[in-house]
mmCIF file of C-alpha atoms in Angstrom:
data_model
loop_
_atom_site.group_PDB
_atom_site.id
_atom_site.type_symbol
_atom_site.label_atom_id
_atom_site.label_comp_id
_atom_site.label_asym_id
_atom_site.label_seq_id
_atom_site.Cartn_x
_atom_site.Cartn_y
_atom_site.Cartn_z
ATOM 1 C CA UNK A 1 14.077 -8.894 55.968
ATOM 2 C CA UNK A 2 13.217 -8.001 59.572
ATOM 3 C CA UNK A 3 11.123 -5.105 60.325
ATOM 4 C CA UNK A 4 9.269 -3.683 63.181
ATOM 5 C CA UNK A 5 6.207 -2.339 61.786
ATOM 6 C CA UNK A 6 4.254 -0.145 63.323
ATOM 7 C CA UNK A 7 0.269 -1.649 62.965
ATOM 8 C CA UNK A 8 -1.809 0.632 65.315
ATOM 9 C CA UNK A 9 -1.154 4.016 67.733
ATOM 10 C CA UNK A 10 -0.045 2.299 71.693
ATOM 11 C CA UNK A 11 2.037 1.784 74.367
ATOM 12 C CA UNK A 12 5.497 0.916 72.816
ATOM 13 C CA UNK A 13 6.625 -1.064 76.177
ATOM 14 C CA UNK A 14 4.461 -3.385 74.905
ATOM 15 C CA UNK A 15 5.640 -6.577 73.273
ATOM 16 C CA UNK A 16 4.483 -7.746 69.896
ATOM 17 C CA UNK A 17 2.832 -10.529 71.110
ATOM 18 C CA UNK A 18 1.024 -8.621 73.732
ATOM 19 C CA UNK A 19 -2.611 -8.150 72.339
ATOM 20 C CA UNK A 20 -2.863 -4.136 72.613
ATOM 21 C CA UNK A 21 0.683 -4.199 71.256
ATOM 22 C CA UNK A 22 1.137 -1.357 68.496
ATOM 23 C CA UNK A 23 3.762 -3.525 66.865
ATOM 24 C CA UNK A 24 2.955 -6.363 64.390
ATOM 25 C CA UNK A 25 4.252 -9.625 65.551
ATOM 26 C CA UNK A 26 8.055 -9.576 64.788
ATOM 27 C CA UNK A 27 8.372 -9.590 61.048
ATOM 28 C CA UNK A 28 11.373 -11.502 59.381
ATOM 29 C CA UNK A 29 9.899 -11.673 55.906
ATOM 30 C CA UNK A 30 9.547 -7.485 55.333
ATOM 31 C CA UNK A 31 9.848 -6.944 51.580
ATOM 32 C CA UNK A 32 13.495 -5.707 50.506
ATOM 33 C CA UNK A 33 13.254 -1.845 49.743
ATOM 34 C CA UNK A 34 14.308 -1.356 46.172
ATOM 35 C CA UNK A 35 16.265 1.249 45.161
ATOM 36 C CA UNK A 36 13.594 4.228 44.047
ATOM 37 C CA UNK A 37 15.900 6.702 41.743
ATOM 38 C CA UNK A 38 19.335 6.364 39.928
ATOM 39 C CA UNK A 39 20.799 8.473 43.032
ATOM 40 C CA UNK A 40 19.314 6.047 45.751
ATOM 41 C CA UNK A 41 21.181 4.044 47.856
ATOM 42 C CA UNK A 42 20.002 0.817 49.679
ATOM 43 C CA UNK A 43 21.763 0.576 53.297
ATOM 44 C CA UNK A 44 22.027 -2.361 55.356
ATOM 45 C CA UNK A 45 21.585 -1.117 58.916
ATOM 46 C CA UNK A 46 23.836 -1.954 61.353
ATOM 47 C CA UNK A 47 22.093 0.376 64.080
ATOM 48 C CA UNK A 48 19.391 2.699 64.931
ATOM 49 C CA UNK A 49 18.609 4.642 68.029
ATOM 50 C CA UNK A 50 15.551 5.237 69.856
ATOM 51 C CA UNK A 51 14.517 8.968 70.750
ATOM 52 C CA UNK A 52 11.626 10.473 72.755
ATOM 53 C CA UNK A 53 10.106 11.668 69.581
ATOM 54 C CA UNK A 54 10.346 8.242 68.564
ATOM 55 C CA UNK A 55 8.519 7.000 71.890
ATOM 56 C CA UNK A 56 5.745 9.824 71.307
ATOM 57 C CA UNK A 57 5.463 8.916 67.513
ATOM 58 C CA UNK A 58 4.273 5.567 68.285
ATOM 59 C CA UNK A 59 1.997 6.842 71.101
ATOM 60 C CA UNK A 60 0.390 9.302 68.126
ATOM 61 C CA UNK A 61 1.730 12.062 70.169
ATOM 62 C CA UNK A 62 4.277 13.337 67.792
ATOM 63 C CA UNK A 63 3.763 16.324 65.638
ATOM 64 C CA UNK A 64 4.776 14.086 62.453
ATOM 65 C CA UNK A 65 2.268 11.065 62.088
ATOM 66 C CA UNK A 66 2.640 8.628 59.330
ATOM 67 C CA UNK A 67 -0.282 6.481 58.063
ATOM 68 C CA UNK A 68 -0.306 3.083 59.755
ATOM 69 C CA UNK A 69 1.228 0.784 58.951
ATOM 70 C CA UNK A 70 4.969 1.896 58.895
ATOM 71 C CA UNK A 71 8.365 0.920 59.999
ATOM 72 C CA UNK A 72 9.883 3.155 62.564
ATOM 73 C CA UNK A 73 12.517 5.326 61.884
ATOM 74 C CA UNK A 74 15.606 7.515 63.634
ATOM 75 C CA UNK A 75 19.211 8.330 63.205
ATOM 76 C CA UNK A 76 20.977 5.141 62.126
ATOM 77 C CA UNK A 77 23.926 3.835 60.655
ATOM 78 C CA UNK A 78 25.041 0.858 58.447
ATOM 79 C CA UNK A 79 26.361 -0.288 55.430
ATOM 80 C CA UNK A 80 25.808 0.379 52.142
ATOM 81 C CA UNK A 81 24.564 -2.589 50.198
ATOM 82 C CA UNK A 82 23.127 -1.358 46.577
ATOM 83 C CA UNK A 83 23.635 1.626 45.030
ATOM 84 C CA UNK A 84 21.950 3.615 42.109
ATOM 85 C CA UNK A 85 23.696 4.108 38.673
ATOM 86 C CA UNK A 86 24.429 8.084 39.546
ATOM 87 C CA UNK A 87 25.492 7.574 42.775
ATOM 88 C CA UNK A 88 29.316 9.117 42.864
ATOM 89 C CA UNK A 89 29.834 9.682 46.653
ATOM 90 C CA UNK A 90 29.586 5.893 47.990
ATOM 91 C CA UNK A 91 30.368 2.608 47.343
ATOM 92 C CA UNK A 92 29.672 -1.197 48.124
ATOM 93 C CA UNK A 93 30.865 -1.911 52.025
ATOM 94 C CA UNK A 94 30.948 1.697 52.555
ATOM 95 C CA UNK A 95 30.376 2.537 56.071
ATOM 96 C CA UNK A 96 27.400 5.512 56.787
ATOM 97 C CA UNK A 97 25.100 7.164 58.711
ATOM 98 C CA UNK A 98 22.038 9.296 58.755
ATOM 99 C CA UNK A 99 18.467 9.983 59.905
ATOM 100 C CA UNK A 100 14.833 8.621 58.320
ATOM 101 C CA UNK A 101 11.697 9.662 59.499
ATOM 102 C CA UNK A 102 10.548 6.202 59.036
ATOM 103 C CA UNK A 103 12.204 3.144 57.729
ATOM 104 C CA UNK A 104 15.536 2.670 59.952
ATOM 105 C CA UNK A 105 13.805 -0.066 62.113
ATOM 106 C CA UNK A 106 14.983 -2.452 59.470
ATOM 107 C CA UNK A 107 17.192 -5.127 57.913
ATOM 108 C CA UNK A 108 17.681 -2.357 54.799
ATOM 109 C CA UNK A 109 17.013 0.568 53.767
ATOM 110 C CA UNK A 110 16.899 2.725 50.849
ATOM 111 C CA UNK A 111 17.202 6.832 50.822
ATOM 112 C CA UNK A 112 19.484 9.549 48.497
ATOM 113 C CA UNK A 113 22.880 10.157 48.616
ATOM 114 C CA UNK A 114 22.539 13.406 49.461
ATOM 115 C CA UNK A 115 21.396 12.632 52.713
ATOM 116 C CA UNK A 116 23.947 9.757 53.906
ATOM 117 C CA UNK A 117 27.452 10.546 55.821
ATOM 118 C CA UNK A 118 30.617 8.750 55.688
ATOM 119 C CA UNK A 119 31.328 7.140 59.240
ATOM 120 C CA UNK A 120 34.897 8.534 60.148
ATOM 121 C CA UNK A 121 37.173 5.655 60.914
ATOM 122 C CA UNK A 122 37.916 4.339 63.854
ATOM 123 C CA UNK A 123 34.463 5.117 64.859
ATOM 124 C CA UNK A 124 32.307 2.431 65.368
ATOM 125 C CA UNK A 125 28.595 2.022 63.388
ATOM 126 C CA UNK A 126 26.496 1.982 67.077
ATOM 127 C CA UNK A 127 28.214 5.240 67.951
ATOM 128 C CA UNK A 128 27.827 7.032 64.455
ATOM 129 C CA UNK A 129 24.088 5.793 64.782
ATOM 130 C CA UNK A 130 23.638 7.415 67.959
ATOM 131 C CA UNK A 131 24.849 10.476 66.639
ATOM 132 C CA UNK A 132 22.818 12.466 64.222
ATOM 133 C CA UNK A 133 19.501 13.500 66.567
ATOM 134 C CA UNK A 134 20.944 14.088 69.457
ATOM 135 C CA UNK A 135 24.471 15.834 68.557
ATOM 136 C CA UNK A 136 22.441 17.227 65.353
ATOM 137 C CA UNK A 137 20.227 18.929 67.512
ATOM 138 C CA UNK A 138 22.249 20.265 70.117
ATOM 139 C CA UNK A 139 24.746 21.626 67.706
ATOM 140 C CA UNK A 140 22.324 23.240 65.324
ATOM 141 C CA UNK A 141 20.374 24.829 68.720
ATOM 142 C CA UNK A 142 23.436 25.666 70.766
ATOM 143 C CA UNK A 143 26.253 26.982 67.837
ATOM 144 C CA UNK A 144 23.583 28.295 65.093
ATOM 145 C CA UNK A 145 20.580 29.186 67.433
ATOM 146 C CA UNK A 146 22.018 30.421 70.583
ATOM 147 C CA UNK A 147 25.617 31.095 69.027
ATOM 148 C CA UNK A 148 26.732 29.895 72.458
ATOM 149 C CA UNK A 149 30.261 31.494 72.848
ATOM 150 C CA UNK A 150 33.750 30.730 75.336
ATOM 151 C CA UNK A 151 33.156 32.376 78.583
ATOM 152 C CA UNK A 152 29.154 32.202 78.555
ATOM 153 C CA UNK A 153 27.356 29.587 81.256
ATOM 154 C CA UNK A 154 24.734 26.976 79.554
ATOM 155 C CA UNK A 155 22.275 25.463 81.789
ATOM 156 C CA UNK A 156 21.356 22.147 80.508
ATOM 157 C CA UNK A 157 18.161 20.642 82.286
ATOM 158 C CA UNK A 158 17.603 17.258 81.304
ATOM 159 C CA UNK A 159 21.582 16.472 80.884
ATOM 160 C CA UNK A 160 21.624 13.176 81.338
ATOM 161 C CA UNK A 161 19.611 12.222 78.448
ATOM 162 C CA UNK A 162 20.386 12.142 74.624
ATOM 163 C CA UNK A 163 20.559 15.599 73.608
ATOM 164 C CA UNK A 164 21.509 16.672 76.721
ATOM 165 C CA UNK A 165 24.979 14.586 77.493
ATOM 166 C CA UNK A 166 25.050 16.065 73.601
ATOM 167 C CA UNK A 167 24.519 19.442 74.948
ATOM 168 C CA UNK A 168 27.151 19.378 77.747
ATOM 169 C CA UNK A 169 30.120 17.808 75.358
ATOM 170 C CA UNK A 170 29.124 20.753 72.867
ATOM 171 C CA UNK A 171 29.117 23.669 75.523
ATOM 172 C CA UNK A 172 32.588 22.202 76.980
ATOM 173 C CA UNK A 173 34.205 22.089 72.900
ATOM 174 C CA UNK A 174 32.776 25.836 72.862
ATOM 175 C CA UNK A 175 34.314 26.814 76.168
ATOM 176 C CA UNK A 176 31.269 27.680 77.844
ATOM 177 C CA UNK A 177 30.481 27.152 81.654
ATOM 178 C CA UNK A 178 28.634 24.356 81.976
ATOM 179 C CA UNK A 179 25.839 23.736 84.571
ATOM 180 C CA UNK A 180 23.865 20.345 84.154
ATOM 181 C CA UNK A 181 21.180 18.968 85.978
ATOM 182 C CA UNK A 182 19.580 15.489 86.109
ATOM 183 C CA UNK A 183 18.213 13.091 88.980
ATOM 184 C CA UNK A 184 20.173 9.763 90.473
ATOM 185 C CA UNK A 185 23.861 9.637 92.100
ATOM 186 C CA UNK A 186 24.840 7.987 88.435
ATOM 187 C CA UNK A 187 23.907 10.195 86.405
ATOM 188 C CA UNK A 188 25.583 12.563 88.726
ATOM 189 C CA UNK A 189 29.084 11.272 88.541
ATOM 190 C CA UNK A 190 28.955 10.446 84.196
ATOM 191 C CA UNK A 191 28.419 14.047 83.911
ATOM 192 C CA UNK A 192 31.226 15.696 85.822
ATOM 193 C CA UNK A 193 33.418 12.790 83.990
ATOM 194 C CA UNK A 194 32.552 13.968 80.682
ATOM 195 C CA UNK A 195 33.418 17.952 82.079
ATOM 196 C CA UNK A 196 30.631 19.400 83.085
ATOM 197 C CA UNK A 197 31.671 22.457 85.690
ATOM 198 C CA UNK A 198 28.825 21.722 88.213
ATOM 199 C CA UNK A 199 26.310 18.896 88.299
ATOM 200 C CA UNK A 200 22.869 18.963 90.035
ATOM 201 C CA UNK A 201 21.224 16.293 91.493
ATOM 202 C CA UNK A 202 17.426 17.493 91.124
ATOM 203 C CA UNK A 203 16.732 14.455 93.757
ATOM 204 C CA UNK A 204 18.716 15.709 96.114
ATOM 205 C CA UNK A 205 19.348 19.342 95.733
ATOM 206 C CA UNK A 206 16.813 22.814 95.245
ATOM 207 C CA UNK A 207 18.573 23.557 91.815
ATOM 208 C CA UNK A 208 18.142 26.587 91.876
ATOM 209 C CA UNK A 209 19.977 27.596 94.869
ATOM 210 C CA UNK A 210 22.601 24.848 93.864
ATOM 211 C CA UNK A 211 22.508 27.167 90.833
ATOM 212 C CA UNK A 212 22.887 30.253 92.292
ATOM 213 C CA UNK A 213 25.541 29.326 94.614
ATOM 214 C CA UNK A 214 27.965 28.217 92.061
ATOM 215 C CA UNK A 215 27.646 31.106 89.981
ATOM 216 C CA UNK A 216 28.325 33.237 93.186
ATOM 217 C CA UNK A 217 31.231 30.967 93.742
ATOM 218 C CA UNK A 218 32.489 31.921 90.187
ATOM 219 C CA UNK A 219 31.634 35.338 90.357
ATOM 220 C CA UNK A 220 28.923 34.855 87.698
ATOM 221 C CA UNK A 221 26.077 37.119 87.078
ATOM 222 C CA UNK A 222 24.234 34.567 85.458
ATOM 223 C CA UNK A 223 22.938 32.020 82.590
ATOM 224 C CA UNK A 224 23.558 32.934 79.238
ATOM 225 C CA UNK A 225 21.808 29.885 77.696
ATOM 226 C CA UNK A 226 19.196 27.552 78.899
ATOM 227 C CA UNK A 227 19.189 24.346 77.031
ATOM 228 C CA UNK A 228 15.634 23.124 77.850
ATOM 229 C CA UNK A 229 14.273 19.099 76.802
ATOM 230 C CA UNK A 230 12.229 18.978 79.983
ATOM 231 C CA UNK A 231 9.247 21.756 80.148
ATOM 232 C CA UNK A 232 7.467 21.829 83.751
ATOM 233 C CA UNK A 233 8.284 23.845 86.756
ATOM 234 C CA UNK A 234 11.743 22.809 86.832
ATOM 235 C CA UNK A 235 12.247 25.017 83.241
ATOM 236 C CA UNK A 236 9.743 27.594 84.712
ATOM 237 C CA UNK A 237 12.345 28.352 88.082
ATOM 238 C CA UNK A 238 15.334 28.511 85.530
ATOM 239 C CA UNK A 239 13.996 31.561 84.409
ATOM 240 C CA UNK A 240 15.314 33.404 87.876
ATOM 241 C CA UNK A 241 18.381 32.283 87.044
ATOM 242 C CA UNK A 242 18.928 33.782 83.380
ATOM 243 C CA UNK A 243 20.771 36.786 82.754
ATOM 244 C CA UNK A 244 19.762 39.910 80.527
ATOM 245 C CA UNK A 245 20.164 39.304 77.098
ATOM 246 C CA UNK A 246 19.946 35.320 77.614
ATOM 247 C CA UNK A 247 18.767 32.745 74.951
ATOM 248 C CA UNK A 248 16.610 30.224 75.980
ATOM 249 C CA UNK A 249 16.245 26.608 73.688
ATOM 250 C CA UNK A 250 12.776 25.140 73.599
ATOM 251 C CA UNK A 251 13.769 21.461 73.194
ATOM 252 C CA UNK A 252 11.217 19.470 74.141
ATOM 253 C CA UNK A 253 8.840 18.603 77.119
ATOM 254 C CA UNK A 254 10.053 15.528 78.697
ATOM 255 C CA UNK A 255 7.919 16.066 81.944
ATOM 256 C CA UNK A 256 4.735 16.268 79.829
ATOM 257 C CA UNK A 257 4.340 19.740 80.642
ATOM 258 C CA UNK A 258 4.901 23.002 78.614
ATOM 259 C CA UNK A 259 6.159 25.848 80.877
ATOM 260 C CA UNK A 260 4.829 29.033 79.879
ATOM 261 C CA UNK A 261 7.324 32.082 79.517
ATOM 262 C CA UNK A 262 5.927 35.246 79.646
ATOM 263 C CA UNK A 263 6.252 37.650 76.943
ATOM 264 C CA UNK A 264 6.201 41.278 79.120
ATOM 265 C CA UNK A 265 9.324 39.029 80.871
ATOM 266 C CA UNK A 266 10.998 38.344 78.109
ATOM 267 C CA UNK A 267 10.659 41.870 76.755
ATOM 268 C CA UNK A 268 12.056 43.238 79.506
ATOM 269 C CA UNK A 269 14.783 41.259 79.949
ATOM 270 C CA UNK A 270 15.707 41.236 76.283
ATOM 271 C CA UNK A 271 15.705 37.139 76.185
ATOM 272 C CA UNK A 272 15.521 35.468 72.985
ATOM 273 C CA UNK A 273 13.493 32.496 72.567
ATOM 274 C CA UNK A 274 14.519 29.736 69.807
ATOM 275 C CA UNK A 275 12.330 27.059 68.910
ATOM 276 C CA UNK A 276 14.323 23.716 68.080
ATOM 277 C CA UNK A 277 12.938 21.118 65.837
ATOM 278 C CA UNK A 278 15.702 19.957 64.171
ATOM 279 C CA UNK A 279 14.622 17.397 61.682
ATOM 280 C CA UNK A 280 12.685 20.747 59.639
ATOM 281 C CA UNK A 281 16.253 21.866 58.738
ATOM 282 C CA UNK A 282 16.523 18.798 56.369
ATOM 283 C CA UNK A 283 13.040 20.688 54.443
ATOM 284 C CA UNK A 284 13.803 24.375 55.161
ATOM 285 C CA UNK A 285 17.423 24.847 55.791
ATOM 286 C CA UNK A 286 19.338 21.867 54.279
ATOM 287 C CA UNK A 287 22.876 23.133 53.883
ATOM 288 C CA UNK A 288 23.225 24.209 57.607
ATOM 289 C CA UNK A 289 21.908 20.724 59.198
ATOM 290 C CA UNK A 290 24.795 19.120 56.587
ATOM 291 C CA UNK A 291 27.816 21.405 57.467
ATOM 292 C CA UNK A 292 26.518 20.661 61.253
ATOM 293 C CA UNK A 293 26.780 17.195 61.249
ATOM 294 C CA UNK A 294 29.799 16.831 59.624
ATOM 295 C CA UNK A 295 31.171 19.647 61.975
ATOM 296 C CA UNK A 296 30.160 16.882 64.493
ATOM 297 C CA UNK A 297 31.307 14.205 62.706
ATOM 298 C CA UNK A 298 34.733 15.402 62.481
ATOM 299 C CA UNK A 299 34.755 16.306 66.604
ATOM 300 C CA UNK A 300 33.946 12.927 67.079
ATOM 301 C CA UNK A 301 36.841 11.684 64.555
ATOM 302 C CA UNK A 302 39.358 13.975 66.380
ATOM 303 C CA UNK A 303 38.302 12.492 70.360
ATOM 304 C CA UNK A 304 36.597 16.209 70.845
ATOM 305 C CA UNK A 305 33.356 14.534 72.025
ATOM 306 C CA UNK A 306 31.828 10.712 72.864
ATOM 307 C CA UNK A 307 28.789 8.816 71.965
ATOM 308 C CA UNK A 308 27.658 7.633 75.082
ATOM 309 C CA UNK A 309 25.592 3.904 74.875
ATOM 310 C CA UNK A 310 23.139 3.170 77.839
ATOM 311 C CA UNK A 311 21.522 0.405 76.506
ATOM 312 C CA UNK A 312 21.624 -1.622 73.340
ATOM 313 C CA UNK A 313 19.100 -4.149 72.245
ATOM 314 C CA UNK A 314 18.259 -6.742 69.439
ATOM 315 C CA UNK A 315 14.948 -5.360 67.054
ATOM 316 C CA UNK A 316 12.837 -7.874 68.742
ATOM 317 C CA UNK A 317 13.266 -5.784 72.015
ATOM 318 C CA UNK A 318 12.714 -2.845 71.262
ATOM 319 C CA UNK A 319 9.567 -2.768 73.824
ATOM 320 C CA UNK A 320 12.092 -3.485 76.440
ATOM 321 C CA UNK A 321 14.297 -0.060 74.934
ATOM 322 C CA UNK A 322 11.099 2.240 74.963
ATOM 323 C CA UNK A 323 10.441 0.948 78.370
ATOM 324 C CA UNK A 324 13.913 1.795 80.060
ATOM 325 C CA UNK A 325 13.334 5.389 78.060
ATOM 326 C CA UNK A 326 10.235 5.352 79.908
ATOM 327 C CA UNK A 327 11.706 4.554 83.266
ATOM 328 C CA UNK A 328 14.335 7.061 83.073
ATOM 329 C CA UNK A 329 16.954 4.451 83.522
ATOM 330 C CA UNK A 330 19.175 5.854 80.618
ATOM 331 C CA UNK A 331 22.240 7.929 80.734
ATOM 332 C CA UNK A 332 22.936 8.781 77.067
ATOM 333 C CA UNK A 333 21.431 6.824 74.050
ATOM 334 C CA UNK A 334 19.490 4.084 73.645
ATOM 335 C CA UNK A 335 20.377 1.538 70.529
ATOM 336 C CA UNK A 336 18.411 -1.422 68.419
ATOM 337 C CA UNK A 337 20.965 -3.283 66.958
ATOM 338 C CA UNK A 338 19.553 -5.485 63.771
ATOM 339 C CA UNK A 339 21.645 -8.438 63.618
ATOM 340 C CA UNK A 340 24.389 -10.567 65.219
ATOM 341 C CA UNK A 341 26.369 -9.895 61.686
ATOM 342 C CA UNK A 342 25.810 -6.557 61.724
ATOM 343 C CA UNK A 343 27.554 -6.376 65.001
ATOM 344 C CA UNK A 344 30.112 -8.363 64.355
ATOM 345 C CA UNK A 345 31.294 -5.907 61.037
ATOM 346 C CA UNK A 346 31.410 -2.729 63.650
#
């Protein structure tokens, strides 16, 4: 089968055949996966999506860092092709997705039932694989975490990414106010079309005082919760702009740089801080990441949110995916799609 596989710690914008590539050349003779328990089910992968942990993890940057050599993974979704003989939930030519910390960057695949979700119809398998990191972790941080109510004003920073056109849709189902900055006149006008209340241009505009002028506008006192996958200065200022009582959501650090919050702040102003790594619910808090996703799921089933597609590439490409996450060139997800079948059963 073809595989990407993951031979040494490097720059994924390079291509396989590039001599510090970190990829083996492209593989089209990858040993099947068999199916490793009587509840396993083998998945032929229609799709899998490409995150900035996924970027980092092939850099050796990421927190999680699995011996060498190994086939990428991420939130996918596919087929299933070959099931165990105590599956119950799914059949042959069942349509599902899901997340793997390695594997997804693959023909096939093989994981538990447990952890596979039924693709509502109507929706197609480059969407649903889109959907589990980046909706999964903005629901989980901004419903469960935050407990983000109607009425209350998010500040998304980093909104035109992944988890944060995730972050906006989610805020706007809630009822919230939503503020959302990101950089570039495109990015600009996809996230007032998807609802967000006011949009910041961080290459044009001081956001704060963007910021601040809205909420006066409003007659606002504030930001309830920050929604934060960027880190740097740009988090640091958003502090001035968060009211008493606020929650702020440590996402990531997309700028490369971890702001630092001061505690004697933080006291004082009675904020709550939440940590957000998403993919430890699936070891410490099961249930709650499966009731999220198929809150999510069923959203996206009723029209309540979109899937958003920037770019979508073929497996041997997926230097030239990493390097348009890179650039910053991406206004929603980025997508590997395995096969000209595959894409054709959608």
């Amino acid at each position: 089968m073809e595989a990407l596989v993951v031979r040494r710690l490097g720059d994924p914008t390079l291509p396989p055949c590039a001599e510090d590539s970190p990829f083996e050349a492209f593989s089209r003779d990858h040993p099947l996966p068999e199916l490793s328990s009587p509840t396993s089910v083998r998945v032929r992968v229609a799709a899998t999506s490409i995150n900035f942990a996924t970027f980092l993890q092939v850099q050796g940057k990421y927190q999680e860092r699995p011996p060498l050599p190994f086939v990428l993974g991420s939130d996918y979704a596919g087929v299933v092709d070959a099931v165990g003989p105590g599956v119950r939930k799914f059949r042959l030519g069942d349509r599902v997705c899901s997340f793997a910390s390695i594997g997804s960057f693959a023909e096939f695949l093989v994981t538990e039932e447990k952890g596979l979700f039924a693709v509502p119809d109507g929706c197609d398998l480059v969407a649903a694989g889109a959907l589990p990191v980046a909706f999964g972790t903005s629901h989980l941080a901004l419903v469960q975490r935050a407990q983000l109510k109607s009425g209350q004003v998010l500040l998304v920073l980093g909104a035109a990414g992944g988890v944060g056109v995730a972050s906006v849709q989610i805020g706007k189902v809630i009822g919230a106010t939503v503020i959302a900055v990101a950089r570039g006149t495109g990015k600009f006008h996809y996230l007032k079309s998807i609802g967000a209340d006011h949009v910041i241009d961080s290459s044009q505009e001081n956001v704060i005082e963007s910021a601040k002028s809205f909420l006066k506008a409003r007659g606002l006192k504030g930001v309830d919760v920050l929604y934060d996958s960027v880190g740097g200065k740009l988090a640091q200022d958003s502090l001035k702009l968060l009211n008493w009582g606020a929650h702020i959501l440590i996402i990531g650090f997309a700028s490369g740089d971890v702001p630092v919050i001061r505690a004697n702040i933080a006291l004082v102003k009675n904020w709550t801080i939440h940590g957000m790594y998403w993919s430890s619910y699936l070891t410490h808090r099961p249930s709650l990441l499966t009731d999220s996703l198929n809150e999510i799921l069923s959203w996206l089933s009723k029209g309540l949110i979109t899937v958003q597609i920037s770019h979508t590439y073929r497996l041997p490409e997926a230097h030239l995916a990493f390097a348009a996450l890179r650039d910053r060139k991406v206004i929603g997800k980025v997508m590997l799609v395995m096969s000209s079948s595959a894409k054709s059963r959608l």
